C-alpha positions as a Python dict, from the first residue, in 0.01 Angstrom:
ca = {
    (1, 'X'): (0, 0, 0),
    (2, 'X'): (-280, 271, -232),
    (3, 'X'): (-594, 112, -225),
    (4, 'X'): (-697, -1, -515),
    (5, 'X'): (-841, 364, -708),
    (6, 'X'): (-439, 470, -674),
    (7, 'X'): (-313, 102, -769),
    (8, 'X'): (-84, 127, -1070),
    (9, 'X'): (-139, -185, -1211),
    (10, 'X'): (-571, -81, -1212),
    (11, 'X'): (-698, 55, -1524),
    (12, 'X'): (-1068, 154, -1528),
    (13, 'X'): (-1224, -121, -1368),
    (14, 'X'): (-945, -399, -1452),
    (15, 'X'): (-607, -535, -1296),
    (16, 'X'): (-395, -543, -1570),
    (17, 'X'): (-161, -773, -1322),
    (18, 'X'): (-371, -1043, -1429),
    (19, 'X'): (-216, -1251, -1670),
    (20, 'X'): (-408, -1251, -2009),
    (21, 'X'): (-501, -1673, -1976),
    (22, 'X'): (-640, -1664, -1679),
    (23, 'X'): (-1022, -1697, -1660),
    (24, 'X'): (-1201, -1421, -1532),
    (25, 'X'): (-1334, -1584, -1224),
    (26, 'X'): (-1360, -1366, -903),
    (27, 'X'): (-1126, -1533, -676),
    (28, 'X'): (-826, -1462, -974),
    (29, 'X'): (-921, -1076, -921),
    (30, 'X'): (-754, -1168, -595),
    (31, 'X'): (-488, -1350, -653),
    (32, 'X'): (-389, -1084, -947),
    (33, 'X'): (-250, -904, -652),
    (34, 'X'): (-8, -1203, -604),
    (35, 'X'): (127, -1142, -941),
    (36, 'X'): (220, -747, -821),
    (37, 'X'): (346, -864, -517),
    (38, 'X'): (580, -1083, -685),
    (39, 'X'): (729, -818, -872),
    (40, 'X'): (811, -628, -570),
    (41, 'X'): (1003, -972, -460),
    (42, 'X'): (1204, -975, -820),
    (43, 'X'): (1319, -602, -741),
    (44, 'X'): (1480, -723, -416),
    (45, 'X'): (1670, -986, -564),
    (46, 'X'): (1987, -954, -732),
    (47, 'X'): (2239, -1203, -852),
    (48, 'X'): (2436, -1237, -579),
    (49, 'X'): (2192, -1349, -351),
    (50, 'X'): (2040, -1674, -252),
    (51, 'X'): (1695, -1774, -218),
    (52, 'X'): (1451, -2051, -78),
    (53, 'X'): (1072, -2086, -171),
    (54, 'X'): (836, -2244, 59),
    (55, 'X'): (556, -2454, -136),
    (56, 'X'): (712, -2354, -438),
    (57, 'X'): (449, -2625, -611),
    (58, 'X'): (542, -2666, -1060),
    (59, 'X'): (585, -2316, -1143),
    (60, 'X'): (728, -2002, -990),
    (61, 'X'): (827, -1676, -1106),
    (62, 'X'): (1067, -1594, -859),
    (63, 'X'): (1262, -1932, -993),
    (64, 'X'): (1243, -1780, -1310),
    (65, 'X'): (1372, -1411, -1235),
    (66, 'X'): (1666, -1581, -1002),
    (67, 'X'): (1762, -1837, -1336),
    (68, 'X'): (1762, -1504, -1559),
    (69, 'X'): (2019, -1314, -1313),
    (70, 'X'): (2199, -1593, -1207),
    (71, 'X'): (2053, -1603, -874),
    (72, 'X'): (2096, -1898, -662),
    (73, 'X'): (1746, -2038, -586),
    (74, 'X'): (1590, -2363, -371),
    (75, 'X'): (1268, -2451, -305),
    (76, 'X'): (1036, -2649, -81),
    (77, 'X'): (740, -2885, -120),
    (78, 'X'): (587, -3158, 51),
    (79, 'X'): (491, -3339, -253),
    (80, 'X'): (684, -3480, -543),
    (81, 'X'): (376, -3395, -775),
    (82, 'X'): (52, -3139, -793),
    (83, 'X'): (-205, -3283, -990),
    (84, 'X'): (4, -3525, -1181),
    (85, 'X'): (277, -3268, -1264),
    (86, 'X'): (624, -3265, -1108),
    (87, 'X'): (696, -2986, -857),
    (88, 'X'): (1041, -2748, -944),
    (89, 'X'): (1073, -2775, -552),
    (90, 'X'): (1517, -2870, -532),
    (91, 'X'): (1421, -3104, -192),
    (92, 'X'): (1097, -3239, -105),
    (93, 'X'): (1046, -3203, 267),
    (94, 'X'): (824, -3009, 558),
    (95, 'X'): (907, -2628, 632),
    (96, 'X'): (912, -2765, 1005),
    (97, 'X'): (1215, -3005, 880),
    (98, 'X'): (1390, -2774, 700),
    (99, 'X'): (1712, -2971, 610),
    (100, 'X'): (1922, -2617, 549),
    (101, 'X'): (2195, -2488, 745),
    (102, 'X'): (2159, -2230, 928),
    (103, 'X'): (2188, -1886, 781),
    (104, 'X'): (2208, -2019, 412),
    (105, 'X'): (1978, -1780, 204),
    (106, 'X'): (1929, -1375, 199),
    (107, 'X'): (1568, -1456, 118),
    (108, 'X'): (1247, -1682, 236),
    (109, 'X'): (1014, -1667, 60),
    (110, 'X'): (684, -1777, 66),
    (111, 'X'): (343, -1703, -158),
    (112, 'X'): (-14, -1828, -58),
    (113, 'X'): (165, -2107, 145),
    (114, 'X'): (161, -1994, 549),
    (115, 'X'): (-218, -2023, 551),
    (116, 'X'): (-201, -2426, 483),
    (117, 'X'): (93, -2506, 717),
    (118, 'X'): (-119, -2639, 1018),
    (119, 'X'): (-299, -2858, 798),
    (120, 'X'): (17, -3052, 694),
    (121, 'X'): (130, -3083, 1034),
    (122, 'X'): (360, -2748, 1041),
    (123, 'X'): (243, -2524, 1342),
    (124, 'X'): (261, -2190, 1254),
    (125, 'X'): (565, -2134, 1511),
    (126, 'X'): (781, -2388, 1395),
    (127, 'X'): (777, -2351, 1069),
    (128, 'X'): (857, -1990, 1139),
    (129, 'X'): (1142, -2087, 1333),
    (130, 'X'): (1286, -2274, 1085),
    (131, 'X'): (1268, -2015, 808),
    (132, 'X'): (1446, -1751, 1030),
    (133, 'X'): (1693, -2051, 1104),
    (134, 'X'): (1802, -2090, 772),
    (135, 'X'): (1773, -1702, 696),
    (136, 'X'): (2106, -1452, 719),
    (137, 'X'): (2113, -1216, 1015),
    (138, 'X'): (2000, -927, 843),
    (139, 'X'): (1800, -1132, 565),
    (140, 'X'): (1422, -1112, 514),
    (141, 'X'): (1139, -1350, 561),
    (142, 'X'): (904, -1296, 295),
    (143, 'X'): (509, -1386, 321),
    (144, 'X'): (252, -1308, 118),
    (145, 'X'): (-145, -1472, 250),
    (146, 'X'): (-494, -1470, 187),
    (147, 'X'): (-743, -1297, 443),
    (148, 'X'): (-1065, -1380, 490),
    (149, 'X'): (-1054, -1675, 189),
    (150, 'X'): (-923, -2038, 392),
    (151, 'X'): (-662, -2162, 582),
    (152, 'X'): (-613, -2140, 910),
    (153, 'X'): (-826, -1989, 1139),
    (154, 'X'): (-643, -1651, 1185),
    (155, 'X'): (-652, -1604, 840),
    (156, 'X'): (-966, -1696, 752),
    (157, 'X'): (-1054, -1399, 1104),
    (158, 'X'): (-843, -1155, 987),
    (159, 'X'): (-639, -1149, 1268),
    (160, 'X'): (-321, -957, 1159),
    (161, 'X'): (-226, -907, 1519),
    (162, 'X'): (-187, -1300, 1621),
    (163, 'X'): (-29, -1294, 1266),
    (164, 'X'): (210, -1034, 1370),
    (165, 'X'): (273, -1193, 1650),
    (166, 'X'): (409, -1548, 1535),
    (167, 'X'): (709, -1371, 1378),
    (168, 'X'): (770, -1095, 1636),
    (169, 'X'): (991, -1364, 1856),
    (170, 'X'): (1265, -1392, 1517),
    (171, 'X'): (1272, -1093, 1353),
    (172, 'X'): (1400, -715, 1432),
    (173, 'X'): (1188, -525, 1230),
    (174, 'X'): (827, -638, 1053),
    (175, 'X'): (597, -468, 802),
    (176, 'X'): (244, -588, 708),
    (177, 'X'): (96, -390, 413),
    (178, 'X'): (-255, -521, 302),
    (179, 'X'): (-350, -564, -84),
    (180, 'X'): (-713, -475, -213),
    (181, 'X'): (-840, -446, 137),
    (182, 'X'): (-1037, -151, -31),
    (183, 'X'): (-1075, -260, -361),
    (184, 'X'): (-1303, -3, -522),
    (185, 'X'): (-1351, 70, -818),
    (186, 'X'): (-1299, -262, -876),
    (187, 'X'): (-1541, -576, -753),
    (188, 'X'): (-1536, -714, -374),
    (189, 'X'): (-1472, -1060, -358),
    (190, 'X'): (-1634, -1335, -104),
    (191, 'X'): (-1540, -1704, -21),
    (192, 'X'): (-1757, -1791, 246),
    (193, 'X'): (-2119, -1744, 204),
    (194, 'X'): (-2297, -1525, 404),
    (195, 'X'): (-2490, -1818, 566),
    (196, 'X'): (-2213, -1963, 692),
    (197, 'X'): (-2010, -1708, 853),
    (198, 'X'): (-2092, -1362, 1068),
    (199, 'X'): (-1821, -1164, 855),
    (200, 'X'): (-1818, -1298, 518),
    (201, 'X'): (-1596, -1018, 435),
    (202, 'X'): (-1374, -890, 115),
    (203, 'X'): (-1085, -1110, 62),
    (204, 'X'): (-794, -982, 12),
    (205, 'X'): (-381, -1022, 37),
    (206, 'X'): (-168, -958, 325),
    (207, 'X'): (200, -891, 223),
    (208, 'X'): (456, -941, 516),
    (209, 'X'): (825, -873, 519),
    (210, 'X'): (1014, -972, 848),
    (211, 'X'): (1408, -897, 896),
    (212, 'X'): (1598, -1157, 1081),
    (213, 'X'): (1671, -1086, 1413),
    (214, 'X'): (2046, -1197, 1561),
    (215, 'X'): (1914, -1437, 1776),
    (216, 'X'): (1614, -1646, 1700),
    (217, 'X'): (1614, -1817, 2028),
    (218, 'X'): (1554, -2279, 2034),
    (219, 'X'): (1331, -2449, 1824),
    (220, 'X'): (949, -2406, 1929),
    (221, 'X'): (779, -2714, 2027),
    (222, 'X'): (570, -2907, 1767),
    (223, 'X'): (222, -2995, 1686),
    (224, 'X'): (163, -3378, 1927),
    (225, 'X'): (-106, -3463, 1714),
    (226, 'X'): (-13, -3388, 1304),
    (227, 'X'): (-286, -3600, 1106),
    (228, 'X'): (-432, -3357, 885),
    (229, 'X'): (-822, -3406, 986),
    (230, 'X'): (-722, -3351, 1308),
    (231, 'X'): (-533, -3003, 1301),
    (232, 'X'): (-799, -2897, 1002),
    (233, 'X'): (-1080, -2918, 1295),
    (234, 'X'): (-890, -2759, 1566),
    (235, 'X'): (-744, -2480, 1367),
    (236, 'X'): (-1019, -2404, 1117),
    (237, 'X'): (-1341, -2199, 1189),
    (238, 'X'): (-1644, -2397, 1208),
    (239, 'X'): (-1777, -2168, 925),
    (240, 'X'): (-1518, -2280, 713),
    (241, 'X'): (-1501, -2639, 768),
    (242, 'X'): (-1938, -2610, 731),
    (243, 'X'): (-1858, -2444, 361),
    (244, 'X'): (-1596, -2694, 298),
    (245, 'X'): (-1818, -2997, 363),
    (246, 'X'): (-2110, -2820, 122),
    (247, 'X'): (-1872, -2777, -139),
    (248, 'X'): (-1750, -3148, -165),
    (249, 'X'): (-2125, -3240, -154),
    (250, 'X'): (-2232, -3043, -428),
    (251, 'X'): (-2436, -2805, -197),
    (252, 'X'): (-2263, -2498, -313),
    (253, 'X'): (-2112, -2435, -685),
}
């Protein structure tokens, strides 16, 4: 992926992916790149193929693109509501219970969702196991995360080669391209204050695209101890769970 000074969707200093309602608060400049991203998902899709969103949560534009082309489309979520509102998601259940059969959907598909699996129980193996289960031979696995911004520990790092990693054992071929790593001429973007981490570095959006391999091997062992406190303070930085707790006290805006 162009940095962002060759980025089609930059015009002077603005992302013109942004939608026009949202509020121009850094960490949108961001997620703007979420909204391109997803448009390169739409172009893969075509009516005759079958889909399944992990975390789809109460909106989603690839639901909408598969309803307009007649697209079959499912989707995940472990809640029945967000905020009040009623999740779109077709079952409500864990990616690590994914209730599927196996090679059911052309695409998995997942945005800004990987980086919170641990925290709900799902380690990262597993649930990665089970979207490669239910995945065609042939059929891609489709992730798009946050670096440097929260999550797990290897995301918050930066570590795209543990990342790469977790999917090599399912999948023949894998490509990681990286959005607004280098995002001048437009603004760098922080989450962690500099007093709380030794890298409080740009965030930015790490696309990957895995093809199923034949053979995905047995189902990885899960996660002993699930309870969400528990997996957020083994597999979060200390930085993190530090800015965390000054945030919910009011420490930090």
């Amino acid at each position: 992926m162009p940095d962002c000074i060759d980025c089609k969707w930059r015009i002077d200093e603005l992302c013109t992916a942004r939608p026009t309602d949202w509020k121009d608060v850094p960490i949108n400049h961001v997620r703007a790149c979420v909204v391109a991203i997803t448009e390169q998902y739409k172009n893969l899709i075509q009516a005759s193929t079958s889909v399944l969103e992990i975390g789809c949560g109460t909106w989603s534009p690839i639901r909408e693109h598969c309803l307009q082309i007649g697209a079959h489309w499912e989707g995940i979520d472990i809640v029945a509501l967000h905020d009040s509102k009623p999740t779109i998601a077709t079952r409500i259940e864990s990616v690590e219970n994914l209730s599927f059969p196996n090679q059911t959907f052309d695409f998995v598909i997942g945005n800004q969702s990987l980086e919170h699996w641990n925290e709900n129980g799902t380690r990262l193996a597993v649930g990665l196991w089970q979207c490669f289960r239910v995945c065609k031979v042939g059929g891609q696995v489709i992730m798009n995360v946050p670096i440097h911004n929260h999550g797990a520990s290897i995301f918050v790092k930066g570590d795209t080669a543990t990342i790469k990693a977790a999917f090599a054992p399912y999948t023949s071929t894998i490509a990681l391209e990286t959005w607004r790593k280098h995002p001048h001429p437009l603004s760098v973007v922080k989450q962690l204050p500099n007093r709380f981490t030794d890298n409080a570095l740009s965030i930015y959006i790490l696309d990957i695209r895995a093809t199923r391999a034949d053979e995905i091997g047995t189902q990885p062992t899960s996660y002993r101890f699930k309870h969400r406190l528990w997996r957020e303070l083994i597999d979060h930085r200390l930085d993190y769970l530090l800015y965390k707790i000054a945030r919910r006290i009011g420490l930090l805006s």
